[in-house]
PDB file of C-alpha atoms in Angstrom:
ATOM      1  CA  UNK A   1    -106.758 -19.727 -13.252  1.00 68.00           C
ATOM      2  CA  UNK A   2    -108.985 -21.659 -15.630  1.00 70.00           C
ATOM      3  CA  UNK A   3    -109.358 -24.675 -13.351  1.00 72.00           C
ATOM      4  CA  UNK A   4    -110.542 -22.500 -10.487  1.00 77.00           C
ATOM      5  CA  UNK A   5    -112.976 -20.662 -12.762  1.00 79.00           C
ATOM      6  CA  UNK A   6    -114.515 -23.980 -13.841  1.00 84.00           C
ATOM      7  CA  UNK A   7    -114.728 -25.347 -10.312  1.00 91.00           C
ATOM      8  CA  UNK A   8    -118.197 -26.214  -9.009  1.00 94.00           C
ATOM      9  CA  UNK A   9    -118.785 -27.040  -5.356  1.00 95.00           C
ATOM     10  CA  UNK A  10    -121.928 -28.706  -4.007  1.00 96.00           C
ATOM     11  CA  UNK A  11    -122.586 -28.571  -0.266  1.00 96.00           C
ATOM     12  CA  UNK A  12    -125.456 -30.492   1.348  1.00 95.00           C
ATOM     13  CA  UNK A  13    -126.314 -29.234   4.823  1.00 96.00           C
ATOM     14  CA  UNK A  14    -128.282 -30.950   7.546  1.00 96.00           C
ATOM     15  CA  UNK A  15    -129.566 -29.580  10.850  1.00 97.00           C
ATOM     16  CA  UNK A  16    -126.382 -29.489  12.977  1.00 97.00           C
ATOM     17  CA  UNK A  17    -127.506 -31.725  15.844  1.00 96.00           C
ATOM     18  CA  UNK A  18    -128.776 -34.379  13.420  1.00 96.00           C
ATOM     19  CA  UNK A  19    -125.454 -34.144  11.596  1.00 95.00           C
ATOM     20  CA  UNK A  20    -123.523 -34.578  14.834  1.00 95.00           C
ATOM     21  CA  UNK A  21    -125.574 -37.662  15.720  1.00 95.00           C
ATOM     22  CA  UNK A  22    -124.990 -39.152  12.265  1.00 92.00           C
ATOM     23  CA  UNK A  23    -121.249 -38.548  12.585  1.00 90.00           C
ATOM     24  CA  UNK A  24    -121.248 -40.047  16.078  1.00 92.00           C
ATOM     25  CA  UNK A  25    -122.897 -43.227  14.778  1.00 91.00           C
ATOM     26  CA  UNK A  26    -120.429 -43.472  11.894  1.00 86.00           C
ATOM     27  CA  UNK A  27    -117.441 -43.173  14.212  1.00 85.00           C
ATOM     28  CA  UNK A  28    -118.967 -45.575  16.735  1.00 87.00           C
ATOM     29  CA  UNK A  29    -119.216 -48.147  13.955  1.00 83.00           C
ATOM     30  CA  UNK A  30    -115.583 -47.566  13.051  1.00 78.00           C
ATOM     31  CA  UNK A  31    -114.572 -48.224  16.654  1.00 79.00           C
ATOM     32  CA  UNK A  32    -116.710 -51.349  16.902  1.00 78.00           C
ATOM     33  CA  UNK A  33    -114.722 -52.750  14.039  1.00 72.00           C
ATOM     34  CA  UNK A  34    -117.679 -53.395  11.753  1.00 52.00           C
ATOM     35  CA  UNK A  35    -115.821 -51.597   8.984  1.00 47.00           C
ATOM     36  CA  UNK A  36    -112.190 -52.164   9.931  1.00 53.00           C
ATOM     37  CA  UNK A  37    -111.597 -55.535  11.578  1.00 52.00           C
ATOM     38  CA  UNK A  38    -108.519 -56.182  13.605  1.00 54.00           C
ATOM     39  CA  UNK A  39    -107.948 -52.602  14.745  1.00 53.00           C
ATOM     40  CA  UNK A  40    -107.589 -51.679  18.393  1.00 53.00           C
ATOM     41  CA  UNK A  41    -110.175 -49.126  19.632  1.00 52.00           C
ATOM     42  CA  UNK A  42    -107.612 -46.341  19.381  1.00 55.00           C
ATOM     43  CA  UNK A  43    -105.735 -47.744  16.422  1.00 53.00           C
ATOM     44  CA  UNK A  44    -107.711 -46.138  13.631  1.00 49.00           C
ATOM     45  CA  UNK A  45    -107.585 -42.450  12.790  1.00 48.00           C
ATOM     46  CA  UNK A  46    -110.350 -41.298  10.484  1.00 46.00           C
ATOM     47  CA  UNK A  47    -108.583 -38.717   8.362  1.00 42.00           C
ATOM     48  CA  UNK A  48    -111.299 -37.089   6.246  1.00 40.00           C
ATOM     49  CA  UNK A  49    -113.361 -35.424   8.942  1.00 42.00           C
ATOM     50  CA  UNK A  50    -113.182 -33.952  12.443  1.00 38.00           C
ATOM     51  CA  UNK A  51    -113.385 -34.973  15.229  1.00 47.00           C
ATOM     52  CA  UNK A  52    -111.459 -38.238  15.092  1.00 63.00           C
ATOM     53  CA  UNK A  53    -113.080 -41.490  16.044  1.00 71.00           C
ATOM     54  CA  UNK A  54    -111.211 -41.885  19.309  1.00 75.00           C
ATOM     55  CA  UNK A  55    -112.899 -38.784  20.751  1.00 83.00           C
ATOM     56  CA  UNK A  56    -115.900 -41.070  21.356  1.00 86.00           C
ATOM     57  CA  UNK A  57    -113.942 -43.255  23.751  1.00 85.00           C
ATOM     58  CA  UNK A  58    -114.027 -43.179  27.522  1.00 87.00           C
ATOM     59  CA  UNK A  59    -110.807 -43.763  29.450  1.00 87.00           C
ATOM     60  CA  UNK A  60    -111.589 -47.506  29.586  1.00 86.00           C
ATOM     61  CA  UNK A  61    -111.944 -47.578  25.761  1.00 81.00           C
ATOM     62  CA  UNK A  62    -115.720 -48.111  25.838  1.00 86.00           C
ATOM     63  CA  UNK A  63    -117.851 -45.918  23.609  1.00 89.00           C
ATOM     64  CA  UNK A  64    -119.621 -42.896  25.077  1.00 92.00           C
ATOM     65  CA  UNK A  65    -123.338 -42.489  24.584  1.00 94.00           C
ATOM     66  CA  UNK A  66    -124.291 -39.623  22.305  1.00 95.00           C
ATOM     67  CA  UNK A  67    -125.469 -37.713  25.381  1.00 95.00           C
ATOM     68  CA  UNK A  68    -122.001 -38.033  26.906  1.00 95.00           C
ATOM     69  CA  UNK A  69    -120.340 -37.088  23.626  1.00 94.00           C
ATOM     70  CA  UNK A  70    -122.605 -34.067  23.202  1.00 94.00           C
ATOM     71  CA  UNK A  71    -121.935 -32.979  26.781  1.00 93.00           C
ATOM     72  CA  UNK A  72    -118.166 -33.494  26.958  1.00 90.00           C
ATOM     73  CA  UNK A  73    -116.750 -33.350  23.423  1.00 90.00           C
ATOM     74  CA  UNK A  74    -118.961 -31.326  21.060  1.00 93.00           C
ATOM     75  CA  UNK A  75    -118.991 -28.097  23.157  1.00 92.00           C
ATOM     76  CA  UNK A  76    -115.183 -28.135  23.087  1.00 91.00           C
ATOM     77  CA  UNK A  77    -115.162 -28.500  19.284  1.00 90.00           C
ATOM     78  CA  UNK A  78    -117.639 -25.625  18.965  1.00 93.00           C
ATOM     79  CA  UNK A  79    -115.621 -23.385  21.288  1.00 92.00           C
ATOM     80  CA  UNK A  80    -112.451 -24.124  19.324  1.00 89.00           C
ATOM     81  CA  UNK A  81    -114.262 -23.548  15.992  1.00 90.00           C
ATOM     82  CA  UNK A  82    -113.431 -27.133  15.050  1.00 87.00           C
ATOM     83  CA  UNK A  83    -116.951 -28.528  14.682  1.00 89.00           C
ATOM     84  CA  UNK A  84    -117.863 -29.332  11.051  1.00 90.00           C
ATOM     85  CA  UNK A  85    -121.442 -28.382  11.944  1.00 94.00           C
ATOM     86  CA  UNK A  86    -120.518 -24.688  12.256  1.00 96.00           C
ATOM     87  CA  UNK A  87    -121.946 -23.706   8.885  1.00 96.00           C
ATOM     88  CA  UNK A  88    -121.567 -19.951   9.268  1.00 96.00           C
ATOM     89  CA  UNK A  89    -117.756 -19.980   9.510  1.00 94.00           C
ATOM     90  CA  UNK A  90    -117.612 -22.712   6.868  1.00 94.00           C
ATOM     91  CA  UNK A  91    -119.466 -20.596   4.303  1.00 95.00           C
ATOM     92  CA  UNK A  92    -117.549 -17.466   5.270  1.00 95.00           C
ATOM     93  CA  UNK A  93    -114.260 -19.243   4.551  1.00 93.00           C
ATOM     94  CA  UNK A  94    -115.506 -20.682   1.263  1.00 93.00           C
ATOM     95  CA  UNK A  95    -116.642 -17.388  -0.223  1.00 94.00           C
ATOM     96  CA  UNK A  96    -113.326 -15.755   0.634  1.00 93.00           C
ATOM     97  CA  UNK A  97    -111.715 -17.831  -2.079  1.00 90.00           C
ATOM     98  CA  UNK A  98    -114.485 -19.161  -4.348  1.00 92.00           C
ATOM     99  CA  UNK A  99    -117.047 -17.154  -6.311  1.00 94.00           C
ATOM    100  CA  UNK A 100    -120.413 -17.662  -4.625  1.00 95.00           C
ATOM    101  CA  UNK A 101    -122.002 -18.532  -7.979  1.00 95.00           C
ATOM    102  CA  UNK A 102    -119.736 -21.576  -8.101  1.00 95.00           C
ATOM    103  CA  UNK A 103    -121.101 -22.944  -4.820  1.00 96.00           C
ATOM    104  CA  UNK A 104    -124.478 -24.682  -4.728  1.00 97.00           C
ATOM    105  CA  UNK A 105    -125.795 -25.184  -1.195  1.00 97.00           C
ATOM    106  CA  UNK A 106    -128.508 -27.795  -0.873  1.00 96.00           C
ATOM    107  CA  UNK A 107    -130.775 -28.744   1.998  1.00 96.00           C
ATOM    108  CA  UNK A 108    -130.666 -32.319   3.263  1.00 94.00           C
ATOM    109  CA  UNK A 109    -134.232 -31.820   4.474  1.00 94.00           C
ATOM    110  CA  UNK A 110    -135.359 -30.954   0.930  1.00 94.00           C
ATOM    111  CA  UNK A 111    -133.740 -34.167  -0.316  1.00 91.00           C
ATOM    112  CA  UNK A 112    -136.239 -36.007   1.883  1.00 91.00           C
ATOM    113  CA  UNK A 113    -139.313 -33.800   1.449  1.00 92.00           C
ATOM    114  CA  UNK A 114    -138.973 -33.040  -2.277  1.00 92.00           C
ATOM    115  CA  UNK A 115    -136.323 -35.299  -3.855  1.00 90.00           C
ATOM    116  CA  UNK A 116    -137.283 -34.384  -7.428  1.00 89.00           C
ATOM    117  CA  UNK A 117    -136.703 -30.682  -6.777  1.00 92.00           C
ATOM    118  CA  UNK A 118    -133.497 -31.463  -4.929  1.00 92.00           C
ATOM    119  CA  UNK A 119    -132.138 -33.455  -7.869  1.00 90.00           C
ATOM    120  CA  UNK A 120    -133.251 -30.849 -10.393  1.00 91.00           C
ATOM    121  CA  UNK A 121    -131.162 -28.217  -8.593  1.00 94.00           C
ATOM    122  CA  UNK A 122    -128.163 -30.537  -8.813  1.00 91.00           C
ATOM    123  CA  UNK A 123    -128.816 -31.303 -12.484  1.00 91.00           C
ATOM    124  CA  UNK A 124    -129.155 -27.650 -13.452  1.00 93.00           C
ATOM    125  CA  UNK A 125    -126.008 -26.666 -11.578  1.00 94.00           C
ATOM    126  CA  UNK A 126    -123.733 -29.249 -13.186  1.00 91.00           C
ATOM    127  CA  UNK A 127    -125.338 -28.818 -16.614  1.00 89.00           C
ATOM    128  CA  UNK A 128    -126.968 -32.201 -17.096  1.00 83.00           C
ATOM    129  CA  UNK A 129    -129.772 -32.543 -19.639  1.00 76.00           C
ATOM    130  CA  UNK A 130    -133.254 -33.036 -18.228  1.00 71.00           C
ATOM    131  CA  UNK A 131    -133.475 -36.527 -19.740  1.00 67.00           C
ATOM    132  CA  UNK A 132    -130.481 -37.715 -17.689  1.00 64.00           C
ATOM    133  CA  UNK A 133    -131.872 -39.880 -14.907  1.00 66.00           C
ATOM    134  CA  UNK A 134    -130.532 -39.239 -11.431  1.00 61.00           C
ATOM    135  CA  UNK A 135    -131.115 -41.155  -8.244  1.00 65.00           C
ATOM    136  CA  UNK A 136    -130.107 -39.877  -4.850  1.00 60.00           C
ATOM    137  CA  UNK A 137    -128.679 -42.230  -2.301  1.00 60.00           C
ATOM    138  CA  UNK A 138    -127.599 -41.161   1.164  1.00 58.00           C
ATOM    139  CA  UNK A 139    -125.936 -44.220   2.573  1.00 56.00           C
ATOM    140  CA  UNK A 140    -126.578 -45.111   6.183  1.00 56.00           C
ATOM    141  CA  UNK A 141    -123.865 -47.533   7.194  1.00 55.00           C
ATOM    142  CA  UNK A 142    -124.532 -47.330  10.898  1.00 56.00           C
ATOM    143  CA  UNK A 143    -125.125 -50.673  12.571  1.00 59.00           C
ATOM    144  CA  UNK A 144    -128.137 -51.815  14.518  1.00 62.00           C
ATOM    145  CA  UNK A 145    -126.479 -50.333  17.606  1.00 71.00           C
ATOM    146  CA  UNK A 146    -126.887 -46.808  16.240  1.00 81.00           C
ATOM    147  CA  UNK A 147    -128.600 -44.167  18.348  1.00 89.00           C
ATOM    148  CA  UNK A 148    -131.509 -42.954  16.256  1.00 92.00           C
ATOM    149  CA  UNK A 149    -132.471 -39.808  18.160  1.00 94.00           C
ATOM    150  CA  UNK A 150    -130.815 -37.411  20.601  1.00 95.00           C
ATOM    151  CA  UNK A 151    -132.322 -36.739  23.991  1.00 95.00           C
ATOM    152  CA  UNK A 152    -134.511 -33.645  24.009  1.00 95.00           C
ATOM    153  CA  UNK A 153    -132.250 -31.991  26.576  1.00 95.00           C
ATOM    154  CA  UNK A 154    -129.157 -32.565  24.416  1.00 95.00           C
ATOM    155  CA  UNK A 155    -130.964 -31.420  21.303  1.00 96.00           C
ATOM    156  CA  UNK A 156    -131.958 -28.203  23.061  1.00 96.00           C
ATOM    157  CA  UNK A 157    -128.428 -27.699  24.375  1.00 95.00           C
ATOM    158  CA  UNK A 158    -126.820 -28.142  20.943  1.00 96.00           C
ATOM    159  CA  UNK A 159    -129.437 -26.060  19.165  1.00 96.00           C
ATOM    160  CA  UNK A 160    -128.504 -23.163  21.428  1.00 96.00           C
ATOM    161  CA  UNK A 161    -124.791 -23.815  20.948  1.00 96.00           C
ATOM    162  CA  UNK A 162    -125.196 -23.699  17.163  1.00 96.00           C
ATOM    163  CA  UNK A 163    -127.655 -20.782  17.111  1.00 96.00           C
ATOM    164  CA  UNK A 164    -125.067 -18.067  16.478  1.00 96.00           C
ATOM    165  CA  UNK A 165    -123.406 -20.015  13.673  1.00 96.00           C
ATOM    166  CA  UNK A 166    -126.758 -20.805  12.067  1.00 97.00           C
ATOM    167  CA  UNK A 167    -127.785 -17.144  12.135  1.00 97.00           C
ATOM    168  CA  UNK A 168    -124.444 -16.189  10.601  1.00 96.00           C
ATOM    169  CA  UNK A 169    -125.070 -18.776   7.891  1.00 96.00           C
ATOM    170  CA  UNK A 170    -128.591 -17.490   7.113  1.00 97.00           C
ATOM    171  CA  UNK A 171    -127.306 -13.903   6.922  1.00 96.00           C
ATOM    172  CA  UNK A 172    -124.471 -14.899   4.582  1.00 96.00           C
ATOM    173  CA  UNK A 173    -126.932 -16.762   2.380  1.00 96.00           C
ATOM    174  CA  UNK A 174    -129.161 -13.683   2.183  1.00 95.00           C
ATOM    175  CA  UNK A 175    -126.338 -11.262   1.435  1.00 95.00           C
ATOM    176  CA  UNK A 176    -124.409 -13.523  -0.919  1.00 95.00           C
ATOM    177  CA  UNK A 177    -126.838 -15.146  -3.369  1.00 95.00           C
ATOM    178  CA  UNK A 178    -125.690 -18.360  -4.970  1.00 96.00           C
ATOM    179  CA  UNK A 179    -126.422 -19.778  -8.420  1.00 96.00           C
ATOM    180  CA  UNK A 180    -129.980 -19.225  -9.702  1.00 96.00           C
ATOM    181  CA  UNK A 181    -131.157 -22.792  -9.070  1.00 96.00           C
ATOM    182  CA  UNK A 182    -130.306 -22.582  -5.370  1.00 96.00           C
ATOM    183  CA  UNK A 183    -133.195 -22.502  -2.912  1.00 94.00           C
ATOM    184  CA  UNK A 184    -133.965 -18.928  -1.890  1.00 92.00           C
ATOM    185  CA  UNK A 185    -134.641 -18.230   0.858  1.00 92.00           C
ATOM    186  CA  UNK A 186    -132.744 -21.261   2.094  1.00 93.00           C
ATOM    187  CA  UNK A 187    -134.807 -23.663   4.170  1.00 90.00           C
ATOM    188  CA  UNK A 188    -134.066 -22.937   7.804  1.00 94.00           C
ATOM    189  CA  UNK A 189    -132.983 -25.890   9.900  1.00 95.00           C
ATOM    190  CA  UNK A 190    -135.692 -27.510  11.977  1.00 94.00           C
ATOM    191  CA  UNK A 191    -135.174 -29.857  14.898  1.00 94.00           C
ATOM    192  CA  UNK A 192    -136.164 -33.465  14.405  1.00 93.00           C
ATOM    193  CA  UNK A 193    -137.510 -36.073  16.761  1.00 94.00           C
ATOM    194  CA  UNK A 194    -135.923 -36.350  20.198  1.00 95.00           C
ATOM    195  CA  UNK A 195    -136.279 -38.602  23.212  1.00 93.00           C
ATOM    196  CA  UNK A 196    -137.707 -37.431  26.512  1.00 86.00           C
ATOM    197  CA  UNK A 197    -135.878 -38.600  29.633  1.00 67.00           C
ATOM    198  CA  UNK A 198    -138.114 -41.653  30.215  1.00 54.00           C
ATOM    199  CA  UNK A 199    -137.829 -42.670  26.540  1.00 59.00           C
ATOM    200  CA  UNK A 200    -134.052 -42.306  26.637  1.00 52.00           C
ATOM    201  CA  UNK A 201    -133.833 -44.644  29.610  1.00 47.00           C
ATOM    202  CA  UNK A 202    -136.133 -47.179  27.959  1.00 45.00           C
ATOM    203  CA  UNK A 203    -134.139 -47.140  24.721  1.00 44.00           C
ATOM    204  CA  UNK A 204    -130.947 -48.208  26.521  1.00 44.00           C
ATOM    205  CA  UNK A 205    -132.499 -51.110  28.430  1.00 39.00           C
TER     206      UNK A 205
END
């Protein structure tokens, strides 16, 4: 129908492990009650994403470290195809129903390395005039207790777990070109900073 034909979808993708860590910190803040006071640790169900906040909790209702979460919870979500960081299946499902030209996929890394180019892709896709001023803002609401970096061992473990999905995503991007302003070839995900074992111990002291 006409509404579907006029639909435009913008997807901003980040390296999967970095995305998982960001999501972990967001949910940890929810549990700490910095956003929703008066809730019990298991009393709030975050409904717009998966997994739910209470998957970060140990049996005694304390919050797992990201290393624990990445070891015990994330592999299960990947195996069950429930992780939102599985970009290959995500794109495959999208293009089943939506014309690829109606989907602009942007790189979070480009938003940091070349924000002007990043915003120009957005502007061109939605049809804004070049004199319309845009400012990007990726909010970081995590508290001072946030874990800034994964351990190197966890980062390596998750990178391998997401490898197949990432390769599927790159192949889909190559075979199914998007709108003309989309980055091509798409910037491949690169691993960020991680903590070696001695740094990880020091950061928790």
